[in-house]
XYZ file of C-alpha atoms in Angstrom:
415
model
C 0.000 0.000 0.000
C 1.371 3.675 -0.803
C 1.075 6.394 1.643
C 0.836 10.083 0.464
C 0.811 12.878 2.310
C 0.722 17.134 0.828
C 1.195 15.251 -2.650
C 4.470 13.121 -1.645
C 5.558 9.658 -1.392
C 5.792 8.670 2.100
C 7.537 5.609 0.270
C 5.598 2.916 1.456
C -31.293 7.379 -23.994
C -27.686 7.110 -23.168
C -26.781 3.807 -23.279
C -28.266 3.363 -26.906
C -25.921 5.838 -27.754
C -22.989 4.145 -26.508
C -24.039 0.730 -27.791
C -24.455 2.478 -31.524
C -20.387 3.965 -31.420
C -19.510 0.231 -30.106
C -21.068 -0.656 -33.163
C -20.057 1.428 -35.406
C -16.255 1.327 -34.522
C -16.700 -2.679 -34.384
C -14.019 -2.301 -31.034
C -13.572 -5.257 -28.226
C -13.626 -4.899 -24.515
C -9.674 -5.228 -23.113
C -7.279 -4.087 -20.932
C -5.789 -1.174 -22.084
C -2.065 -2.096 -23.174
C 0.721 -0.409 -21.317
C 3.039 1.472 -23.465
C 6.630 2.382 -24.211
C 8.449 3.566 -21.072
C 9.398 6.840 -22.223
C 5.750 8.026 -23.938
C 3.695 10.608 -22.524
C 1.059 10.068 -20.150
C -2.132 11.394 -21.584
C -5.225 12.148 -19.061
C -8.529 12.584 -21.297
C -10.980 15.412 -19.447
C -14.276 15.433 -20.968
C -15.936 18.435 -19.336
C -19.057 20.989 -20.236
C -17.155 23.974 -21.276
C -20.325 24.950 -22.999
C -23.707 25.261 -21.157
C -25.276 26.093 -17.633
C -22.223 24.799 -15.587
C -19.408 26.199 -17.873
C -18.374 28.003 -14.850
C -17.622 25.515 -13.020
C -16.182 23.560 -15.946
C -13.478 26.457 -16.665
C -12.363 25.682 -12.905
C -11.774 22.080 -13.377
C -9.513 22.851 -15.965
C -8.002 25.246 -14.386
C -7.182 22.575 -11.046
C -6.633 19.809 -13.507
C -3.860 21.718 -15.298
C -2.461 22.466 -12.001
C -2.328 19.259 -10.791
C -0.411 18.325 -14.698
C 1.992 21.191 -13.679
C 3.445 20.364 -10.186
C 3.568 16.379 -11.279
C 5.505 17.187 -14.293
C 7.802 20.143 -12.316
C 8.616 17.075 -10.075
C 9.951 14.910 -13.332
C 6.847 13.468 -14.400
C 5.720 10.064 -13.238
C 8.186 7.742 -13.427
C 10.254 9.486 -15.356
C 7.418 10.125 -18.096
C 5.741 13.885 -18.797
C 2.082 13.966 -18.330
C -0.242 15.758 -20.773
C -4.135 17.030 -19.974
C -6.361 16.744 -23.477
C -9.378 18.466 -22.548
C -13.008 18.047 -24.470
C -16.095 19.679 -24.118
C -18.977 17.228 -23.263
C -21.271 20.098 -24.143
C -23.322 18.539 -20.861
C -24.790 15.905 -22.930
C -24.185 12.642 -22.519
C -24.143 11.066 -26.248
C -21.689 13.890 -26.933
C -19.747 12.852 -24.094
C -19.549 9.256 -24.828
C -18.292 10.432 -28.669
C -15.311 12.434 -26.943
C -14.606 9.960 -24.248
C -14.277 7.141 -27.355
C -12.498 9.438 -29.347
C -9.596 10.142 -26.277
C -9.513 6.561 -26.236
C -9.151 5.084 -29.542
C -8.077 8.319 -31.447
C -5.593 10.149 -28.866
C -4.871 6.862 -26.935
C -5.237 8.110 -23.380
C -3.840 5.979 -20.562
C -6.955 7.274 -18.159
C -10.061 9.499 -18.233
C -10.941 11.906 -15.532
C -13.695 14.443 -15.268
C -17.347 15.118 -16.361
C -19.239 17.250 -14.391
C -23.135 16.065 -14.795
C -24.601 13.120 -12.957
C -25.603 11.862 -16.401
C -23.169 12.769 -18.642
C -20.708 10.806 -15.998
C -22.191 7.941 -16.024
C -22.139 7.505 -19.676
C -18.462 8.336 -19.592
C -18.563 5.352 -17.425
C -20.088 2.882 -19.538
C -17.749 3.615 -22.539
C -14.380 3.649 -19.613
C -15.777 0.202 -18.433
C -16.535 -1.942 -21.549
C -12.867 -0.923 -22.991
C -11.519 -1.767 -19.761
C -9.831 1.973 -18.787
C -9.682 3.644 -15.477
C -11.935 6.613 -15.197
C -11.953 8.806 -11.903
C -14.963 10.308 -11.731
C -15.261 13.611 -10.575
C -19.215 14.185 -10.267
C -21.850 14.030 -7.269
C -23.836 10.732 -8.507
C -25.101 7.904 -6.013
C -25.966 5.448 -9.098
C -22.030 5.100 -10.058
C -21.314 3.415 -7.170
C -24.127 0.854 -7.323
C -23.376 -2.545 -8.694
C -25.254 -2.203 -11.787
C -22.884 0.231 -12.750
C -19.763 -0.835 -11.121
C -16.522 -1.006 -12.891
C -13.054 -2.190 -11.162
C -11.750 0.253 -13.340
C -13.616 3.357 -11.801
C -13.299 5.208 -9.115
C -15.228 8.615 -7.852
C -13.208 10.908 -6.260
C -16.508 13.795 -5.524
C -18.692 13.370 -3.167
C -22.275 11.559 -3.692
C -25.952 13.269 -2.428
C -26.172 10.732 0.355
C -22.956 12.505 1.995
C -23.839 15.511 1.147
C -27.823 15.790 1.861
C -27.183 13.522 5.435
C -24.493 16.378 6.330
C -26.420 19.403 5.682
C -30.060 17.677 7.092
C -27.925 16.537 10.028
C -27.067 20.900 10.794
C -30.552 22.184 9.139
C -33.618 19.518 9.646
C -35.205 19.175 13.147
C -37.558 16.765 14.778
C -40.907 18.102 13.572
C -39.274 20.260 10.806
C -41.946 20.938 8.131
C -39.474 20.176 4.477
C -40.577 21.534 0.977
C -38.440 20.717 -2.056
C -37.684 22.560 -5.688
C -36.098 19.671 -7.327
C -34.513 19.879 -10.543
C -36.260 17.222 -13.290
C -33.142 14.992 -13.807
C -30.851 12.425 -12.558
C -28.855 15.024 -9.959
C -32.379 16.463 -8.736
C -33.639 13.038 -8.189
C -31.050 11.693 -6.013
C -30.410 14.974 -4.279
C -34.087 14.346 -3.241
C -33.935 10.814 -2.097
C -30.588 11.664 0.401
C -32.737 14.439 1.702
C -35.962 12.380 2.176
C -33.701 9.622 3.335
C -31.809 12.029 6.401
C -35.447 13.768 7.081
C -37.002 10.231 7.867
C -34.402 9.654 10.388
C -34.160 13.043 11.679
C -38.015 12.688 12.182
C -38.923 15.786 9.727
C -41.686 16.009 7.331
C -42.365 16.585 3.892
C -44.948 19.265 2.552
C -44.598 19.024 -0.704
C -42.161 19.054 -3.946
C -42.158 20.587 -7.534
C -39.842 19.490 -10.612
C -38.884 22.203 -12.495
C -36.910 21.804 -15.869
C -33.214 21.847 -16.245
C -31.704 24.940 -17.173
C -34.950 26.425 -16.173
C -34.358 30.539 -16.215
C -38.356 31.504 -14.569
C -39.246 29.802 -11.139
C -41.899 32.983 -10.662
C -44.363 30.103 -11.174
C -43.053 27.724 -7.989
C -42.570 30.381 -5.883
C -46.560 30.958 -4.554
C -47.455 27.215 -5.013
C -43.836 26.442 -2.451
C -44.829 29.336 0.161
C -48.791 27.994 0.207
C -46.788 24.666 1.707
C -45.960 26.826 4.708
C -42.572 25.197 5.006
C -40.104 26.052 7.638
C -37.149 24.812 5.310
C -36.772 25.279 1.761
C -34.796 22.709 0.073
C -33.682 23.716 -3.445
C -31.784 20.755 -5.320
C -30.108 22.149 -8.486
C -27.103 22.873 -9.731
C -25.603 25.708 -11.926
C -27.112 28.787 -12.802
C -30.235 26.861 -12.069
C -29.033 27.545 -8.410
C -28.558 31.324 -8.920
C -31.881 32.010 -10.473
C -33.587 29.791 -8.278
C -32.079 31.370 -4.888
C -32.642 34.912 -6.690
C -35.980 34.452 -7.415
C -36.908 32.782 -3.878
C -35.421 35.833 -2.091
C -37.497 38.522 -4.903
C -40.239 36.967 -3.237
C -39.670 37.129 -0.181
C -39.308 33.585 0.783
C -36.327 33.603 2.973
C -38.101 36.287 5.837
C -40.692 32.657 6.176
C -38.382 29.755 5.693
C -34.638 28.570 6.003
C -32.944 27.938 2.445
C -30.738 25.138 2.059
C -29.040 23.378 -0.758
C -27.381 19.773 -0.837
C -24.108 21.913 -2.828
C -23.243 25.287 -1.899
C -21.654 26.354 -4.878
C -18.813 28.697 -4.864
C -19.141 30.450 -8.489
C -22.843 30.752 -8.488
C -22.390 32.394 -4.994
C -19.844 34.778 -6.767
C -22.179 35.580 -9.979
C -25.343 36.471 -7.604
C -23.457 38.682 -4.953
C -23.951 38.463 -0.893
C -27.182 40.080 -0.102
C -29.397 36.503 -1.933
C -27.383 34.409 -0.895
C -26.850 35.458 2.997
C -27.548 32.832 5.338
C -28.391 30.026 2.708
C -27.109 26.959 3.975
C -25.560 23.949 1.987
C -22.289 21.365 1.147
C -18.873 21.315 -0.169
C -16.489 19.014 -0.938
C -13.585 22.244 -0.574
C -13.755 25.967 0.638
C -10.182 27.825 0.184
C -10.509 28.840 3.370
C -10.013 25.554 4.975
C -6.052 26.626 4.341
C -6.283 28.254 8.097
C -6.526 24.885 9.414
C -5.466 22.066 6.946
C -1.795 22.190 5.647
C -2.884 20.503 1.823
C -5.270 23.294 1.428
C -2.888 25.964 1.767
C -0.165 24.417 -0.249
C -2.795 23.490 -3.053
C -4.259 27.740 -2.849
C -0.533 28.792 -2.798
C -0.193 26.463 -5.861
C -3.157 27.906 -7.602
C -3.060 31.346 -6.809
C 0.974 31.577 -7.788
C -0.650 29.720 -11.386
C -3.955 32.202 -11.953
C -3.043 35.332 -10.815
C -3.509 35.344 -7.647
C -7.113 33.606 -7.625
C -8.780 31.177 -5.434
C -9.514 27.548 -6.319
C -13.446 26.811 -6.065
C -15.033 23.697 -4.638
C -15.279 21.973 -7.667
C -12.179 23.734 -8.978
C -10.922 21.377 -6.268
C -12.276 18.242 -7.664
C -10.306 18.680 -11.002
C -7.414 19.104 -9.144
C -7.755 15.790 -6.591
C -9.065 13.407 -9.375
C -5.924 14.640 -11.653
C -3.379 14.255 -9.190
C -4.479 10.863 -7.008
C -4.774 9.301 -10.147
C -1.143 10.408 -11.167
C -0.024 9.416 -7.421
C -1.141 6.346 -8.433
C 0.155 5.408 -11.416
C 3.446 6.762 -9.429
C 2.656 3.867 -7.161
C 2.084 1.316 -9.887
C 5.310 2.505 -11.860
C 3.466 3.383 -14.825
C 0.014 3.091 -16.963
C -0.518 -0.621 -17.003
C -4.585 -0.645 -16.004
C -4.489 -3.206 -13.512
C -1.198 -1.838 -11.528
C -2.920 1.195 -11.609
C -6.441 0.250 -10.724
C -4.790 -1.526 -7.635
C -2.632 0.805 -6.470
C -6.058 3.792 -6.277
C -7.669 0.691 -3.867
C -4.745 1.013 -1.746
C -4.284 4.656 -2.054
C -4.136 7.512 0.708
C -3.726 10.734 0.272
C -3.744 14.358 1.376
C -3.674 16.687 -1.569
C -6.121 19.628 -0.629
C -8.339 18.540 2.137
C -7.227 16.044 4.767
C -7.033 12.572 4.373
C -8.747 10.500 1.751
C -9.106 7.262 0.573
C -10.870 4.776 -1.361
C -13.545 2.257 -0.365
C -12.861 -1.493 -1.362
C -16.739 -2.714 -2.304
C -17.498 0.465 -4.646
C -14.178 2.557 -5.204
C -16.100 5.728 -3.714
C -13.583 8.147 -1.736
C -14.242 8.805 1.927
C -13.616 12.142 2.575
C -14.797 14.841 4.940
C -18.404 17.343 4.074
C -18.092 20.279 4.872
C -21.313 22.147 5.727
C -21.091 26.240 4.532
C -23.413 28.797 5.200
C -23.521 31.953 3.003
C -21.629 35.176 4.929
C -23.449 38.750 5.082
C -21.592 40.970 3.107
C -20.997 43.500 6.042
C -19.024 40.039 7.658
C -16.770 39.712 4.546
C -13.084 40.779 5.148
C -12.401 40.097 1.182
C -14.507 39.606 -2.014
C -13.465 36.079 -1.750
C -14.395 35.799 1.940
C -17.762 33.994 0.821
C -18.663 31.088 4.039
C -18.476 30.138 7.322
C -17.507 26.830 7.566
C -20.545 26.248 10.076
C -18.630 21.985 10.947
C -16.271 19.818 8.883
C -17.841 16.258 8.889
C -15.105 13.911 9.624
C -14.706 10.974 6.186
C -16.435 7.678 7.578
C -17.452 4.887 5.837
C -20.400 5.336 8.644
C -21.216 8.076 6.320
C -22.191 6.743 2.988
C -25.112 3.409 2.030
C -23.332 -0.009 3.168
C -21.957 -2.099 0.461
C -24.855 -4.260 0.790
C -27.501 -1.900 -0.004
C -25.544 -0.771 -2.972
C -25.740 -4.786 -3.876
C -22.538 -5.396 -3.607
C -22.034 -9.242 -1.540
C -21.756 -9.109 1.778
């Protein structure tokens, strides 16, 4: 097993799509090969540099990159330079499934990280598993870790809704606490809904009611009434993007925060940033990272130094973050297994544990998720900012536990 600590070797209808370009390319399931000592390492990134969470995209990049940089300044892993193709998945996932195939069979990639939609990520994963290459996922999704869509070859480095909707109910829901829901109408929505239904039966909360909007919805004037005639004490708004901003904008236009508490299973950074203080004061919600965990965790500072010395002085975001951790453990690990080969690689992530921006992390045996800490944010009042980038109060850090995500066996996995 390798140990790594601050990045350093202690020494020790989408699957039709997919099934129409396995078709049409008449390609085999296999191992991928392992290649010449001295070739480059190529990391494929499909990510949605177009679309409602381009922001968020442009970060991943930005971390992934990063992450490239300080592995190569080092000498590369084992003695090989590592080079990031990026591709937009334009958030669709029969778009993404043509890119990921095209990294793999055109460019020849050694690994894929990234995607950034629940959806789009898991048909990344289907084309990663049935040509046998190791994809680190780098989305919130609950369904990649079941059984059904298992692969020894992937691992996912973000966080899933369970962790995150269990660690914000666990600070926000109360016995008795009356729970309405603006869900958005796909996969991410869905499960964000069932972790918060899941936490609120056990807290001993209750449901009033829920409405599905559309994705990439820009007009929630219509919720709005039909959510405040549920007389809700909490308002649980499960989107993602700049369907956050408008939603959380619109809810505060009328008037909904002076009734109810607003909450959000991801708290996220750039939408935050794009709306200003005054909506988003006192919202509560997750995060896999906060820069501002650098005042008390050593990785974090060394990855902001890192970042801010590479963008001018800038901030990493939480899912900035992610493109930087799924980058670099993967590259930590192909450091442990001496090269590309699939299989030395693939076992050297189950054994893997790192520190690269947050505190310790590592991998679960039965489903390859990453046990990590949550951190639960809530939204600072501008007149409590000391900087423009002085955005949350890190309200408690939820310690990674394996008590914190499903068991193995409810994911189906044997016993």
């Amino acid at each position: 097993m390798s140990e790594v600590k601050d990045g350093l070797f202690k020494t020790t209808s989408r699957r039709a799509v997919i099934a129409g370009i396995g078709a049409g390319t008449g390609l085999i399931a296999m191992p991928w090969v392992a290649r010449a000592q001295g070739e480059t390492i190529r990391i494929g990134f499909p990510t949605p540099l177009t679309g409602a969470f381009a922001a968020e995209a442009r970060d991943q990049v930005k971390s992934a990159e990063l992450a490239v940089k300080l592995i190569n300044d080092k000498g590369g892993v084992a003695g090989r330079k590592v080079e990031l193709l990026v591709r937009d998945d334009k958030l669709n996932a029969g778009e993404a499934a043509t890119r990921t195939l095209e990294l793999i069979e055109k460019d020849k990639v050694h690994a894929i990280v990234g995607a950034l939609s629940s959806a789009v990520q898991l048909a990344v994963n289907e084309v990663t598993r049935a040509r046998g290459v190791i994809y680190v996922s780098i989305s919130q999704s609950d369904t990649i870790n079941e059984v059904k869509d298992f692969s020894r070859f992937t691992f996912h480095e973000a966080l899933n809704p369970h962790m995150t909707t269990a660690a914000v109910a666990k600070h926000t829901f109360k016995p008795g606490s009356k729970v309405a829901y603006l869900v958005a109408d796909y996969a991410y929505g869905h499960e964000m809904l069932r972790g918060f239904k899941r936490a609120q039966a056990a807290i001993g909360a209750q449901s009033v009611g829920e409405i599905l909007h559309p994705f990439g919805a820009a007009d929630y004037s219509t919720f709005m009434p039909r959510l405040r005639s549920m007389r809700p004490d909490i308002l649980c708004i499960c989107n993602f993007g700049r369907d956050q901003a408008n939603a959380i904008k619109q809810a505060v236009d009328f008037g909904m925060k002076q009734q109810m508490k607003i909450v959000v299973p991801v708290l996220l950074h750039n939408q935050r940033l794009a709306i200003g203080p005054d909506a988003f004061e006192g919202v509560v919600g997750g995060a896999n990272y906060y820069w501002g965990l650098e005042r008390t965790i050593a990785s974090a500072k060394s990855f902001n130094d890192a970042f801010r010395a590479a963008n001018g002085g800038a901030v990493p975001t939480d899912y900035g973050a992610y493109g930087f951790t799924g980058v670099y453990s993967l590259l930590l690990a192909m450091q442990a297994a001496g090269g590309t080969e699939t299989d030395k690689v693939a076992k050297a992530l189950e054994g893997l544990k790192y520190d690269i921006a947050k505190g310790p992390q590592s991998y679960r045996a039965c489903d390859h998720q990453s046990v990590q800490s949550v951190l639960v944010l809530e939204s600072k009042k501008k007149t409590d900012m000391k900087s423009d980038m002085d955005l949350f109060n890190v309200l408690v850090e939820e310690a990674g536990s394996e008590a914190a995500l499903r068991s193995c066996a409810e994911l189906g996995f044997p016993a």
